[in-house]
Short mmCIF file of C-alpha atoms and ligand atoms in Angstrom, two decimals:
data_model
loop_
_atom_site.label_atom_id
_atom_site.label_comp_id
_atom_site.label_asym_id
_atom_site.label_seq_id
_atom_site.Cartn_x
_atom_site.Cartn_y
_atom_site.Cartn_z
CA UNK U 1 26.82 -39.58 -6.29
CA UNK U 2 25.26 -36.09 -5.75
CA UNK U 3 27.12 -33.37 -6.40
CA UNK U 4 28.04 -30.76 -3.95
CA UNK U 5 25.45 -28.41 -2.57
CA UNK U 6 25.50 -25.22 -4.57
CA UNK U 7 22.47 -23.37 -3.82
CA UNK U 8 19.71 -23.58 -1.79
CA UNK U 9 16.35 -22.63 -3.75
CA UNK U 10 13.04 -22.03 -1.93
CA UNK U 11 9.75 -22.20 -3.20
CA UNK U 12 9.15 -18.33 -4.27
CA UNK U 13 5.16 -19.00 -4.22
CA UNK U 14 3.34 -16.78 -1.25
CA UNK U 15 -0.67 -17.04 -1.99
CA UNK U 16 -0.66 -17.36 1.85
CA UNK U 17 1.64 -16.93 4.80
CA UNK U 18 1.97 -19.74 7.02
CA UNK U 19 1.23 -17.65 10.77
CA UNK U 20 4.55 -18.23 11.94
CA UNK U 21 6.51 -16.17 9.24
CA UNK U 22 4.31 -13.55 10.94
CA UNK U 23 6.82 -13.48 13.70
CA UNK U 24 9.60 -12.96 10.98
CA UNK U 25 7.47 -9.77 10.02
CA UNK U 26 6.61 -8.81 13.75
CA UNK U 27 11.11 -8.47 14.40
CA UNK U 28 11.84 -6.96 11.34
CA UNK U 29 12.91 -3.57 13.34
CA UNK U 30 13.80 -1.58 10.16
CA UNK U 31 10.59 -2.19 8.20
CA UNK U 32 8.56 -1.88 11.25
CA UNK U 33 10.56 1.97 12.41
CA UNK U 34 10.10 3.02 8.68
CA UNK U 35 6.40 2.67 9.30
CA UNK U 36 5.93 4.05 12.41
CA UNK U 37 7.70 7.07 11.54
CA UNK U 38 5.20 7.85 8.94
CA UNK U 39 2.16 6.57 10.85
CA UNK U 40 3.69 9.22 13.75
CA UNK U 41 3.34 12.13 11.37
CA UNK U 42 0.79 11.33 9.16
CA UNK U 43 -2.05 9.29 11.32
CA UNK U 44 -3.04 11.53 14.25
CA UNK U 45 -6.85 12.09 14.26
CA UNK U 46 -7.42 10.52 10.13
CA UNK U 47 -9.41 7.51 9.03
CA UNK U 48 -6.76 4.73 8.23
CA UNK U 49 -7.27 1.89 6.19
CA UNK U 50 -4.90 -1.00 6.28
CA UNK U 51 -5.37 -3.77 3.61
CA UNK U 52 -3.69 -7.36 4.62
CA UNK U 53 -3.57 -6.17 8.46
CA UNK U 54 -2.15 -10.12 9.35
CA UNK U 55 -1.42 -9.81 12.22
CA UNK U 56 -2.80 -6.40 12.75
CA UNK U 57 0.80 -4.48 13.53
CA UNK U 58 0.38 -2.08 11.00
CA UNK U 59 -3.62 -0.86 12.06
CA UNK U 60 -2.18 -1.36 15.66
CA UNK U 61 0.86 1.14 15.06
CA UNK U 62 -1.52 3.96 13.15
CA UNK U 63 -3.89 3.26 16.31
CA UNK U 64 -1.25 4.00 18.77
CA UNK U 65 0.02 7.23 16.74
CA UNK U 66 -3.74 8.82 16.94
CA UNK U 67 -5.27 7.59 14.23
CA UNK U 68 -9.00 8.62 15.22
CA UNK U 69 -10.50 5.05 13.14
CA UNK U 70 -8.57 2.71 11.99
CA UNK U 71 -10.53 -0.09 9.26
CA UNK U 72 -8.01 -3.30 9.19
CA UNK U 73 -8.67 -5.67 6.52
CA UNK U 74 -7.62 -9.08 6.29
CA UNK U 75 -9.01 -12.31 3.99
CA UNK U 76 -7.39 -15.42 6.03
CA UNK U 77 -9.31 -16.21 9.01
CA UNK U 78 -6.52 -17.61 10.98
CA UNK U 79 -5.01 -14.58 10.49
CA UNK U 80 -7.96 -12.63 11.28
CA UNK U 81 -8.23 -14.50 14.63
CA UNK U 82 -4.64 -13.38 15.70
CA UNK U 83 -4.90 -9.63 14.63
CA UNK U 84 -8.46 -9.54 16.85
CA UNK U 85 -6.47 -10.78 19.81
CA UNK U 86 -3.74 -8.55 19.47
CA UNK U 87 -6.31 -5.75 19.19
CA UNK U 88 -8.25 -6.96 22.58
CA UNK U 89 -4.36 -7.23 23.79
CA UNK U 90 -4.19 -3.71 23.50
CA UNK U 91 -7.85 -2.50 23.97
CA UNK U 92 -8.41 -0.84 20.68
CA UNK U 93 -11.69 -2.49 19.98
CA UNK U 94 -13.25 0.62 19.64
CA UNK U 95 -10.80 2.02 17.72
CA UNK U 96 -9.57 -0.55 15.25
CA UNK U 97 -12.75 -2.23 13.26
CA UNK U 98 -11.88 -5.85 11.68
CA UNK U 99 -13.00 -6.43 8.25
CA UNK U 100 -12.42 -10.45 7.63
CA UNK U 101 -12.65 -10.66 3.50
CA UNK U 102 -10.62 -9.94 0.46
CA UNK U 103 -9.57 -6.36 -0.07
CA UNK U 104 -10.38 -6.89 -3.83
CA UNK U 105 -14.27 -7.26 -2.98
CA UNK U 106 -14.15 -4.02 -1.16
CA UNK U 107 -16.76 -1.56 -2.83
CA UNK U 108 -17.72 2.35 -2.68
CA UNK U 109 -20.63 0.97 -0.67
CA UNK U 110 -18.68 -0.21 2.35
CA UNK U 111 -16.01 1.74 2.96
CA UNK U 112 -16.83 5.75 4.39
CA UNK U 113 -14.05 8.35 3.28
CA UNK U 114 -10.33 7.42 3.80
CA UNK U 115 -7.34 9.73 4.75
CA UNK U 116 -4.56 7.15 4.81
CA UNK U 117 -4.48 4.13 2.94
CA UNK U 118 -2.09 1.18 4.09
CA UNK U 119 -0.82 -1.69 2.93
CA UNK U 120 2.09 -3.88 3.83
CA UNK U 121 1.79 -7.02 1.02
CA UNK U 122 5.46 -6.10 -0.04
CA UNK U 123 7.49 -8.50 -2.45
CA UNK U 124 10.41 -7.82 -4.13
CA UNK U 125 9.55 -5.56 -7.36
CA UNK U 126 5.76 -6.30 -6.28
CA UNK U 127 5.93 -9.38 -8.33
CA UNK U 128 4.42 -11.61 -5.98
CA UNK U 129 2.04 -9.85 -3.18
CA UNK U 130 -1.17 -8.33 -4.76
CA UNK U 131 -0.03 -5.01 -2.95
CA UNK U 132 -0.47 -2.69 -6.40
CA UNK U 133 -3.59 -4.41 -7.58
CA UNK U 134 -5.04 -3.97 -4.03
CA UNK U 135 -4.51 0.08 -3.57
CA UNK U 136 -5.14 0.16 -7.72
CA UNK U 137 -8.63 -0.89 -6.70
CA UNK U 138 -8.94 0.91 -3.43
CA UNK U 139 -7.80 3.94 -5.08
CA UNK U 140 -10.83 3.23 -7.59
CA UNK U 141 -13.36 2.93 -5.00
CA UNK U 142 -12.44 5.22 -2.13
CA UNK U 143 -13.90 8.56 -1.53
CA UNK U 144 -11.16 11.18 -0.95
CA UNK U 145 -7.84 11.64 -2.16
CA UNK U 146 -5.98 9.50 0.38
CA UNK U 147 -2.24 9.33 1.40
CA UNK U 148 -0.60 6.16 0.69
CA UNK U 149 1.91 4.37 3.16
CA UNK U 150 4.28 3.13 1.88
CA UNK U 151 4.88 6.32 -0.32
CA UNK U 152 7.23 4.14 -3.48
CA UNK U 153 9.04 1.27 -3.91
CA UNK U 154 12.36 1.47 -5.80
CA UNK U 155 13.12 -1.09 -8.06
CA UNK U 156 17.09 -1.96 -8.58
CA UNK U 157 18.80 -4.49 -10.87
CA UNK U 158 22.46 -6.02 -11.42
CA UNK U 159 23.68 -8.13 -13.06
CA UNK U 160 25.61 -11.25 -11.73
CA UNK U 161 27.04 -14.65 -12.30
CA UNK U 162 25.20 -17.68 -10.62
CA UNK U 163 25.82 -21.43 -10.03
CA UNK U 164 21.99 -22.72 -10.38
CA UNK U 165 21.35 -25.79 -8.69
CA UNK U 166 18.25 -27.30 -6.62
CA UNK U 167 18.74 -28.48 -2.92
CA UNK U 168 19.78 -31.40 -3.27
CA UNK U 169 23.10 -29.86 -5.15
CA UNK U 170 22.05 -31.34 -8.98
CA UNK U 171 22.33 -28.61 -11.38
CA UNK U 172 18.88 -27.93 -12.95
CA UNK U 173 17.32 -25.62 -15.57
CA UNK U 174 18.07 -22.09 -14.57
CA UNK U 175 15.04 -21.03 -11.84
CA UNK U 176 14.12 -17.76 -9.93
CA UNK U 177 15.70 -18.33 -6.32
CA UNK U 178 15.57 -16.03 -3.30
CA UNK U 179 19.23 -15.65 -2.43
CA UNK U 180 18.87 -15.18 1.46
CA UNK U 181 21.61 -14.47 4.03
CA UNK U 182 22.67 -18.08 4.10
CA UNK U 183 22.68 -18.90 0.46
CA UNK U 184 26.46 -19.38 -0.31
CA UNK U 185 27.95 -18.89 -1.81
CA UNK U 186 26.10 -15.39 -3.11
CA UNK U 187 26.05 -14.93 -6.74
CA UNK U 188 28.74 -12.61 -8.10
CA UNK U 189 28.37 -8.93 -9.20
CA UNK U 190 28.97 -8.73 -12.59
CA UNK U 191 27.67 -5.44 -13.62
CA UNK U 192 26.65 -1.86 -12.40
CA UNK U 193 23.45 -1.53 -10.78
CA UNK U 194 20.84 0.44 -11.75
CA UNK U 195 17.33 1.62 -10.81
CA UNK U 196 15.02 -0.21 -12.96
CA UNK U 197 11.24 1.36 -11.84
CA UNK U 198 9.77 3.17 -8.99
CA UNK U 199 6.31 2.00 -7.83
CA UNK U 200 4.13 4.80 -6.62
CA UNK U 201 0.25 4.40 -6.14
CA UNK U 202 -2.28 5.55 -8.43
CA UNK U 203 -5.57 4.59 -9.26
CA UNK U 204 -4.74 5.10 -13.52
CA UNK U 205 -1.68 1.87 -12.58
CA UNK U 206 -1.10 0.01 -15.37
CA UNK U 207 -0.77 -4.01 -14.23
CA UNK U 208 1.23 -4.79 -16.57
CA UNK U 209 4.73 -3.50 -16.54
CA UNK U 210 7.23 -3.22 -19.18
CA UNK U 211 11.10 -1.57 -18.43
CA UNK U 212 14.16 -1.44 -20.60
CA UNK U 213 17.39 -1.58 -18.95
CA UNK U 214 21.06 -1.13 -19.76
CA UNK U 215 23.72 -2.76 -17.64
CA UNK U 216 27.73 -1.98 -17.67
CA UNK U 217 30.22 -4.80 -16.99
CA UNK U 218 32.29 -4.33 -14.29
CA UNK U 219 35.06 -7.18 -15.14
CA UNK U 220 35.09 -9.49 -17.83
CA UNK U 221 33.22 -12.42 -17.69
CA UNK U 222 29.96 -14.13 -18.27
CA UNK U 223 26.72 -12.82 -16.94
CA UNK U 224 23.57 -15.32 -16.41
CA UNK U 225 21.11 -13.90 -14.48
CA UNK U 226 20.05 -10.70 -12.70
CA UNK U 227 19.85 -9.60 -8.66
CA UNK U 228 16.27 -7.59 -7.66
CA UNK U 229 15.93 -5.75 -4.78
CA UNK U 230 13.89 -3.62 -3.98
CA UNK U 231 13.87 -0.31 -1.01
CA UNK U 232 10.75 0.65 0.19
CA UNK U 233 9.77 4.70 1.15
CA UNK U 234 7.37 4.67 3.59
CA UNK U 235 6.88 8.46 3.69
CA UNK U 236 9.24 11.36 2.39
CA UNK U 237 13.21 10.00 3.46
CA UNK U 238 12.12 7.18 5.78
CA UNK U 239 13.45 4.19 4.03
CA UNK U 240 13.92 0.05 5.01
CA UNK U 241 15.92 -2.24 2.78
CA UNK U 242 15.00 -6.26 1.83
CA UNK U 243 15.44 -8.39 4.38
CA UNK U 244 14.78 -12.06 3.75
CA UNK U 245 11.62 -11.62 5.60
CA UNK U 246 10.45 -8.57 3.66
CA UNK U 247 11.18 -8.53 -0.19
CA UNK U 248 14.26 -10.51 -0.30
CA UNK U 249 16.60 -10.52 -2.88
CA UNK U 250 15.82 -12.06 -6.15
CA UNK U 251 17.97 -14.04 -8.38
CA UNK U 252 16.34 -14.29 -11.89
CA UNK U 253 18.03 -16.07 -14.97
CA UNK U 254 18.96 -14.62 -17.94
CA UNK U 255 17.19 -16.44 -21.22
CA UNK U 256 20.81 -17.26 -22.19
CA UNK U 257 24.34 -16.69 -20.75
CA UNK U 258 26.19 -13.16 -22.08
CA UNK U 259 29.73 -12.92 -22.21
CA UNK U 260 30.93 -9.42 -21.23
CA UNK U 261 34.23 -7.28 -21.58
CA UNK U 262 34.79 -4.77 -19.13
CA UNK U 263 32.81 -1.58 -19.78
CA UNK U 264 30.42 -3.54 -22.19
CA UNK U 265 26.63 -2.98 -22.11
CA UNK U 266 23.96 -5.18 -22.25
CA UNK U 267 20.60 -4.15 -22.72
CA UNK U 268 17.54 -5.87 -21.43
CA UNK U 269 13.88 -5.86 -21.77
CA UNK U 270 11.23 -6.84 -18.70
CA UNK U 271 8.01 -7.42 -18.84
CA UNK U 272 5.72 -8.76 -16.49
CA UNK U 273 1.99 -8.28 -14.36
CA UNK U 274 1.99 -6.77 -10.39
CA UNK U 275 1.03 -9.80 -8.76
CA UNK U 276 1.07 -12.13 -10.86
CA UNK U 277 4.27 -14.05 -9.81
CA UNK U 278 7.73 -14.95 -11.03
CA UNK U 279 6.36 -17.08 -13.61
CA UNK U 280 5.07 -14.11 -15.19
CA UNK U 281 8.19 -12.52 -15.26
CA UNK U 282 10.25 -12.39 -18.63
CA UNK U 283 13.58 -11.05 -19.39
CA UNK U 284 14.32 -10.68 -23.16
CA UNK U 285 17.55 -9.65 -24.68
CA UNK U 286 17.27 -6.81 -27.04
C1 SAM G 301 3.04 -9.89 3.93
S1 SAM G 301 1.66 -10.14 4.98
C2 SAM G 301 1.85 -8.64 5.93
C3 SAM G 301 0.94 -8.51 7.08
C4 SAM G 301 1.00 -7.17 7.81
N1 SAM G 301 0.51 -6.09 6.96
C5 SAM G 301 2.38 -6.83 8.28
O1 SAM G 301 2.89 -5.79 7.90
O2 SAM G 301 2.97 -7.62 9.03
C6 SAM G 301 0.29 -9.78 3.89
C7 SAM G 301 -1.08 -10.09 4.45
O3 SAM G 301 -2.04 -9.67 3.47
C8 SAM G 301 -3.11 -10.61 3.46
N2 SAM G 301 -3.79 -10.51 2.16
C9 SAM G 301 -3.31 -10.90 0.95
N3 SAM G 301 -4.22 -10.66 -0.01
C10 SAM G 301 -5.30 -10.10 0.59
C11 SAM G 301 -6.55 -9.64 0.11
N4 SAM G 301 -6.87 -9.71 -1.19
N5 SAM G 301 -7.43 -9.12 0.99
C12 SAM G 301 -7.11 -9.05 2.32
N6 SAM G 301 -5.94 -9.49 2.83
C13 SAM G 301 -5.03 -10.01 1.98
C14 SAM G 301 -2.41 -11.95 3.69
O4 SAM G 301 -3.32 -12.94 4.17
C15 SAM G 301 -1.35 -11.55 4.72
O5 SAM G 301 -1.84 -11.69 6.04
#
């Protein structure tokens, strides 16, 4: 008989959205304010870039705020096919150009000076989304010095105490899970949090990331994996947190199980590649 159903996991994999969860992106009021807010103060009358347009909200916002050209750029077709019929929807073909292609093949050649470089290909501690190697090699290949929406990604880590188990409710080898509003039960704070890396945008980014972190126990007990999150700064103060949509919250096992006292540390290394995915991610006891 199968046990009870612990935990849901999902498949944490995201090469390519499926159009719908487009919509998800589309309501997510607090993500899309945070944006507009910057495009409001920083687009009027500048050349905009926006890498991974999907459905073309982003190039569409920086459009409406007086952007004087906005350059939208976005590799799946389908995709591509929904942003050009949201930009007919509100007649800013002249003002919105449609690049169909992979932001990674975009060259000195083809693009003319940018002020304002944006991309939206957020996941949680940029694990997933090729958000930093895209700007890392627009930043490379862009004339100009250009501002960067979103402005930094915070990076925060806790640790906690999970039940892992697959969706069926049989307990299985320890796995990276989103933990979403309706995962239940949530796994349990164990320790303080703490702000592992900020993420701002250079051209000189190093892929591959490597953090130390300490972590106090806040009761006794045993901790087995950490919580990510991540909060995104779209320009100076203007903030939006994870939502399961938008860089949801991470649970990520620990290599083995800790037993903690109250007011014990533990101290952790991470190491892993922007990008690359969860299964690049490694958390190592020191
Ligand atoms: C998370 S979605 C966000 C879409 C949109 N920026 C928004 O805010 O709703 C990321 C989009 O980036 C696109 N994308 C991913 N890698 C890309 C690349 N190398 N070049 C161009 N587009 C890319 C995906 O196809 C997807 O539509």
């Amino acid at each position: 008989m199968k046990r009870e159903r612990v935990i849901s996991l999902h498949d944490t994999r995201n090469d390519s959205f499926d159009p719908k969860e487009h919509i998800n992106f589309l309501k997510n009021a607090q993500r899309n304010a945070a944006f507009r807010k910057a495009f409001d103060t920083l687009a009027p009358d500048r050349l905009v870039l926006d890498v991974g347009t999907g459905s073309g909200i982003m190039a569409i916002y920086a459009a409406l705020a007086g952007a004087r050209k906005v350059i939208a750029v976005e590799k799946d077709e389908r995709m591509a096919r929904v942003a050009m019929a949201n930009i007919r929807r509100h007649r800013l073909e002249n003002r919105i150009k449609l690049i169909v292609g992979d932001a990674l093949e975009l060259t000195h050649g083809n693009l003319p000076p940018v002020d304002i470089l944006i991309g939206e290909m957020l996941s949680t501690w940029c694990v997933v989304e090729p958000q930093v190697p895209i700007f890392r090699h627009l930043l490379g290949v862009v004339d100009g010095n250009p501002i960067i929406i979103p402005k930094r990604i915070s990076n925060y880590v806790e640790g906690v105490q999970t039940q892992f188990g697959d969706s069926e409710g049989v307990v299985v080898i320890p796995t990276t899970y989103f933990e979403l509003e309706s995962t239940h039960p949530k796994a349990k704070k164990m320790t303080s949090r703490v702000i592992a890396s900020e993420i701002g945008f250079s051209n000189d980014m190093v892929l591959d990331v490597s953090i130390q972190i300490s972590l106090r126990a806040l009761h006794p007990g045993i901790v087995n994996a950490l919580r990510l999150t991540s909060i995104t700064e779209t320009c100076d103060g203007i903030t939006f947190n994870p939502r399961d949509d938008t860089m949801p919250r991470m649970i990520v096992p620990l290599p083995e199980e800790i037993r903690l006292g109250t007011g014990q540390m533990i101290s952790l290394a991470i190491q892993y590649t922007y990008g690359a995915g969860w299964e690049n991610f490694v958390v190592r006891q020191n």
